[in-house]
Amino acid sequence: MAERKMLRLGLIGAGEVAQVIHIPPLQLLDHLYSIVAICDISKQSADHCASKFRIPTATTDPQAIFTDPVV
């Protein structure tokens, strides 16, 4: 059987919708997806999500998500 590759995601938006609707299902599928970065206009929201969901990188700069080689 072929080895599956994990998709490493960078999310833009750390608000209530992300916290309730988007992130939990992705974490339930952690054999397929890994959220490695999160971005929000609010540094406080990005940091909160990173801490709450164990996401290694939090930023307010969307360009950092686009250019991150880990994503």
mmCIF file of N, CA and C in Angstrom:
data_model
loop_
_atom_site.group_PDB
_atom_site.id
_atom_site.type_symbol
_atom_site.label_atom_id
_atom_site.label_comp_id
_atom_site.label_asym_id
_atom_site.label_seq_id
_atom_site.Cartn_x
_atom_site.Cartn_y
_atom_site.Cartn_z
ATOM 1 N N MET A 1 0.842 -1.186 0.000
ATOM 2 C CA MET A 1 0.000 0.000 0.000
ATOM 3 C C MET A 1 0.884 1.245 0.000
ATOM 4 N N ALA A 2 0.548 2.222 -0.796
ATOM 5 C CA ALA A 2 1.342 3.442 -0.914
ATOM 6 C C ALA A 2 1.225 4.285 0.350
ATOM 7 N N GLU A 3 2.321 4.930 0.685
ATOM 8 C CA GLU A 3 2.324 5.809 1.849
ATOM 9 C C GLU A 3 1.523 7.067 1.531
ATOM 10 N N ARG A 4 0.676 7.470 2.473
ATOM 11 C CA ARG A 4 -0.110 8.687 2.289
ATOM 12 C C ARG A 4 0.699 9.883 2.743
ATOM 13 N N LYS A 5 0.580 10.939 1.991
ATOM 14 C CA LYS A 5 1.226 12.178 2.385
ATOM 15 C C LYS A 5 0.211 13.037 3.124
ATOM 16 N N MET A 6 0.699 13.723 4.149
ATOM 17 C CA MET A 6 -0.161 14.603 4.931
ATOM 18 C C MET A 6 -0.134 16.000 4.318
ATOM 19 N N LEU A 7 -1.293 16.612 4.182
ATOM 20 C CA LEU A 7 -1.399 17.969 3.676
ATOM 21 C C LEU A 7 -1.214 18.928 4.847
ATOM 22 N N ARG A 8 -0.219 19.811 4.739
ATOM 23 C CA ARG A 8 0.048 20.795 5.788
ATOM 24 C C ARG A 8 -0.641 22.100 5.409
ATOM 25 N N LEU A 9 -1.510 22.568 6.278
ATOM 26 C CA LEU A 9 -2.374 23.709 5.980
ATOM 27 C C LEU A 9 -1.952 24.966 6.717
ATOM 28 N N GLY A 10 -2.148 26.082 6.059
ATOM 29 C CA GLY A 10 -2.071 27.393 6.684
ATOM 30 C C GLY A 10 -3.441 28.030 6.533
ATOM 31 N N LEU A 11 -4.053 28.390 7.629
ATOM 32 C CA LEU A 11 -5.406 28.965 7.594
ATOM 33 C C LEU A 11 -5.359 30.474 7.752
ATOM 34 N N ILE A 12 -6.183 31.149 6.993
ATOM 35 C CA ILE A 12 -6.328 32.589 7.138
ATOM 36 C C ILE A 12 -7.709 32.840 7.713
ATOM 37 N N GLY A 13 -7.717 33.417 8.893
ATOM 38 C CA GLY A 13 -8.948 33.664 9.629
ATOM 39 C C GLY A 13 -8.988 32.797 10.867
ATOM 40 N N ALA A 14 -9.006 33.432 12.027
ATOM 41 C CA ALA A 14 -8.984 32.707 13.300
ATOM 42 C C ALA A 14 -10.189 33.062 14.160
ATOM 43 N N GLY A 15 -11.249 33.483 13.518
ATOM 44 C CA GLY A 15 -12.439 33.898 14.250
ATOM 45 C C GLY A 15 -13.295 32.720 14.697
ATOM 46 N N GLU A 16 -14.509 33.048 15.105
ATOM 47 C CA GLU A 16 -15.426 32.051 15.652
ATOM 48 C C GLU A 16 -15.740 30.935 14.652
ATOM 49 N N VAL A 17 -15.941 31.276 13.396
ATOM 50 C CA VAL A 17 -16.259 30.262 12.384
ATOM 51 C C VAL A 17 -15.100 29.278 12.257
ATOM 52 N N ALA A 18 -13.889 29.781 12.197
ATOM 53 C CA ALA A 18 -12.720 28.892 12.114
ATOM 54 C C ALA A 18 -12.642 27.987 13.337
ATOM 55 N N GLN A 19 -12.868 28.557 14.513
ATOM 56 C CA GLN A 19 -12.730 27.806 15.764
ATOM 57 C C GLN A 19 -13.828 26.766 15.963
ATOM 58 N N VAL A 20 -15.010 27.033 15.424
ATOM 59 C CA VAL A 20 -16.139 26.127 15.648
ATOM 60 C C VAL A 20 -16.386 25.195 14.461
ATOM 61 N N ILE A 21 -16.216 25.705 13.238
ATOM 62 C CA ILE A 21 -16.607 24.941 12.057
ATOM 63 C C ILE A 21 -15.424 24.350 11.287
ATOM 64 N N HIS A 22 -14.351 25.109 11.105
ATOM 65 C CA HIS A 22 -13.269 24.653 10.229
ATOM 66 C C HIS A 22 -12.195 23.823 10.944
ATOM 67 N N ILE A 23 -11.675 24.320 12.029
ATOM 68 C CA ILE A 23 -10.521 23.666 12.668
ATOM 69 C C ILE A 23 -10.866 22.315 13.296
ATOM 70 N N PRO A 24 -11.940 22.186 14.082
ATOM 71 C CA PRO A 24 -12.206 20.881 14.716
ATOM 72 C C PRO A 24 -12.302 19.700 13.746
ATOM 73 N N PRO A 25 -13.037 19.813 12.634
ATOM 74 C CA PRO A 25 -13.074 18.668 11.711
ATOM 75 C C PRO A 25 -11.709 18.357 11.090
ATOM 76 N N LEU A 26 -10.940 19.400 10.796
ATOM 77 C CA LEU A 26 -9.602 19.157 10.247
ATOM 78 C C LEU A 26 -8.735 18.412 11.250
ATOM 79 N N GLN A 27 -8.884 18.735 12.521
ATOM 80 C CA GLN A 27 -8.089 18.040 13.529
ATOM 81 C C GLN A 27 -8.581 16.612 13.746
ATOM 82 N N LEU A 28 -9.847 16.359 13.520
ATOM 83 C CA LEU A 28 -10.346 14.984 13.584
ATOM 84 C C LEU A 28 -9.769 14.135 12.454
ATOM 85 N N LEU A 29 -9.387 14.787 11.379
ATOM 86 C CA LEU A 29 -8.797 14.102 10.228
ATOM 87 C C LEU A 29 -7.272 14.270 10.240
ATOM 88 N N ASP A 30 -6.683 14.190 11.435
ATOM 89 C CA ASP A 30 -5.257 14.473 11.580
ATOM 90 C C ASP A 30 -4.349 13.454 10.897
ATOM 91 N N HIS A 31 -4.904 12.392 10.395
ATOM 92 C CA HIS A 31 -4.114 11.458 9.592
ATOM 93 C C HIS A 31 -3.974 11.957 8.147
ATOM 94 N N LEU A 32 -4.761 12.966 7.784
ATOM 95 C CA LEU A 32 -4.712 13.537 6.446
ATOM 96 C C LEU A 32 -4.207 14.982 6.422
ATOM 97 N N TYR A 33 -4.522 15.742 7.477
ATOM 98 C CA TYR A 33 -4.233 17.174 7.512
ATOM 99 C C TYR A 33 -3.503 17.555 8.788
ATOM 100 N N SER A 34 -2.628 18.542 8.654
ATOM 101 C CA SER A 34 -1.967 19.130 9.804
ATOM 102 C C SER A 34 -2.000 20.642 9.637
ATOM 103 N N ILE A 35 -2.598 21.347 10.584
ATOM 104 C CA ILE A 35 -2.640 22.807 10.528
ATOM 105 C C ILE A 35 -1.320 23.299 11.126
ATOM 106 N N VAL A 36 -0.497 23.916 10.300
ATOM 107 C CA VAL A 36 0.840 24.319 10.730
ATOM 108 C C VAL A 36 0.969 25.824 10.936
ATOM 109 N N ALA A 37 -0.018 26.590 10.472
ATOM 110 C CA ALA A 37 0.041 28.042 10.630
ATOM 111 C C ALA A 37 -1.365 28.623 10.582
ATOM 112 N N ILE A 38 -1.541 29.711 11.316
ATOM 113 C CA ILE A 38 -2.823 30.408 11.298
ATOM 114 C C ILE A 38 -2.571 31.909 11.260
ATOM 115 N N CYS A 39 -3.408 32.604 10.536
ATOM 116 C CA CYS A 39 -3.262 34.045 10.346
ATOM 117 C C CYS A 39 -4.587 34.730 10.645
ATOM 118 N N ASP A 40 -4.494 35.884 11.277
ATOM 119 C CA ASP A 40 -5.680 36.704 11.504
ATOM 120 C C ASP A 40 -5.225 38.148 11.602
ATOM 121 N N ILE A 41 -6.105 39.071 11.261
ATOM 122 C CA ILE A 41 -5.790 40.491 11.373
ATOM 123 C C ILE A 41 -5.522 40.857 12.838
ATOM 124 N N SER A 42 -6.131 40.112 13.746
ATOM 125 C CA SER A 42 -5.932 40.308 15.184
ATOM 126 C C SER A 42 -4.857 39.343 15.687
ATOM 127 N N LYS A 43 -3.758 39.881 16.155
ATOM 128 C CA LYS A 43 -2.688 39.039 16.714
ATOM 129 C C LYS A 43 -3.215 38.231 17.891
ATOM 130 N N GLN A 44 -4.083 38.837 18.686
ATOM 131 C CA GLN A 44 -4.662 38.145 19.840
ATOM 132 C C GLN A 44 -5.468 36.922 19.392
ATOM 133 N N SER A 45 -6.265 37.042 18.345
ATOM 134 C CA SER A 45 -7.050 35.905 17.836
ATOM 135 C C SER A 45 -6.145 34.820 17.260
ATOM 136 N N ALA A 46 -5.145 35.218 16.494
ATOM 137 C CA ALA A 46 -4.216 34.241 15.928
ATOM 138 C C ALA A 46 -3.489 33.493 17.040
ATOM 139 N N ASP A 47 -3.004 34.220 18.032
ATOM 140 C CA ASP A 47 -2.298 33.588 19.149
ATOM 141 C C ASP A 47 -3.221 32.674 19.959
ATOM 142 N N HIS A 48 -4.453 33.114 20.165
ATOM 143 C CA HIS A 48 -5.423 32.305 20.911
ATOM 144 C C HIS A 48 -5.678 30.976 20.195
ATOM 145 N N CYS A 49 -5.929 31.042 18.896
ATOM 146 C CA CYS A 49 -6.180 29.819 18.119
ATOM 147 C C CYS A 49 -4.954 28.912 18.120
ATOM 148 N N ALA A 50 -3.792 29.497 17.951
ATOM 149 C CA ALA A 50 -2.563 28.707 17.929
ATOM 150 C C ALA A 50 -2.404 27.950 19.245
ATOM 151 N N SER A 51 -2.684 28.617 20.341
ATOM 152 C CA SER A 51 -2.569 27.981 21.657
ATOM 153 C C SER A 51 -3.666 26.935 21.864
ATOM 154 N N LYS A 52 -4.889 27.301 21.568
ATOM 155 C CA LYS A 52 -6.041 26.413 21.800
ATOM 156 C C LYS A 52 -5.971 25.135 20.967
ATOM 157 N N PHE A 53 -5.505 25.258 19.716
ATOM 158 C CA PHE A 53 -5.517 24.113 18.803
ATOM 159 C C PHE A 53 -4.119 23.555 18.509
ATOM 160 N N ARG A 54 -3.138 23.991 19.268
ATOM 161 C CA ARG A 54 -1.755 23.498 19.124
ATOM 162 C C ARG A 54 -1.234 23.682 17.689
ATOM 163 N N ILE A 55 -1.396 24.910 17.184
ATOM 164 C CA ILE A 55 -0.899 25.265 15.854
ATOM 165 C C ILE A 55 0.448 25.972 16.051
ATOM 166 N N PRO A 56 1.505 25.480 15.429
ATOM 167 C CA PRO A 56 2.846 25.997 15.725
ATOM 168 C C PRO A 56 3.105 27.460 15.374
ATOM 169 N N THR A 57 2.476 27.986 14.328
ATOM 170 C CA THR A 57 2.784 29.344 13.878
ATOM 171 C C THR A 57 1.529 30.203 13.854
ATOM 172 N N ALA A 58 1.624 31.394 14.431
ATOM 173 C CA ALA A 58 0.536 32.382 14.391
ATOM 174 C C ALA A 58 1.107 33.683 13.830
ATOM 175 N N THR A 59 0.354 34.320 12.946
ATOM 176 C CA THR A 59 0.830 35.545 12.311
ATOM 177 C C THR A 59 -0.344 36.455 11.967
ATOM 178 N N THR A 60 -0.022 37.718 11.704
ATOM 179 C CA THR A 60 -1.024 38.656 11.188
ATOM 180 C C THR A 60 -0.751 38.964 9.717
ATOM 181 N N ASP A 61 0.273 38.345 9.157
ATOM 182 C CA ASP A 61 0.684 38.607 7.777
ATOM 183 C C ASP A 61 0.304 37.447 6.864
ATOM 184 N N PRO A 62 -0.725 37.604 6.035
ATOM 185 C CA PRO A 62 -1.126 36.503 5.154
ATOM 186 C C PRO A 62 -0.010 36.082 4.193
ATOM 187 N N GLN A 63 0.840 37.016 3.819
ATOM 188 C CA GLN A 63 1.942 36.678 2.915
ATOM 189 C C GLN A 63 2.856 35.624 3.549
ATOM 190 N N ALA A 64 2.973 35.642 4.868
ATOM 191 C CA ALA A 64 3.790 34.650 5.566
ATOM 192 C C ALA A 64 3.224 33.250 5.366
ATOM 193 N N ILE A 65 1.910 33.137 5.268
ATOM 194 C CA ILE A 65 1.275 31.838 5.005
ATOM 195 C C ILE A 65 1.575 31.398 3.567
ATOM 196 N N PHE A 66 1.430 32.341 2.626
ATOM 197 C CA PHE A 66 1.622 32.007 1.216
ATOM 198 C C PHE A 66 3.057 31.575 0.903
ATOM 199 N N THR A 67 4.014 32.158 1.604
ATOM 200 C CA THR A 67 5.424 31.888 1.292
ATOM 201 C C THR A 67 6.075 30.884 2.228
ATOM 202 N N ASP A 68 5.363 30.402 3.224
ATOM 203 C CA ASP A 68 5.931 29.444 4.180
ATOM 204 C C ASP A 68 6.169 28.114 3.477
ATOM 205 N N PRO A 69 7.411 27.639 3.418
ATOM 206 C CA PRO A 69 7.684 26.377 2.725
ATOM 207 C C PRO A 69 7.096 25.165 3.442
ATOM 208 N N VAL A 70 6.737 25.299 4.695
ATOM 209 C CA VAL A 70 6.146 24.193 5.445
ATOM 210 C C VAL A 70 4.689 23.977 5.027
ATOM 211 N N VAL A 71 4.034 25.039 4.618
ATOM 212 C CA VAL A 71 2.623 24.956 4.213
ATOM 213 C C VAL A 71 2.545 24.344 2.829
#
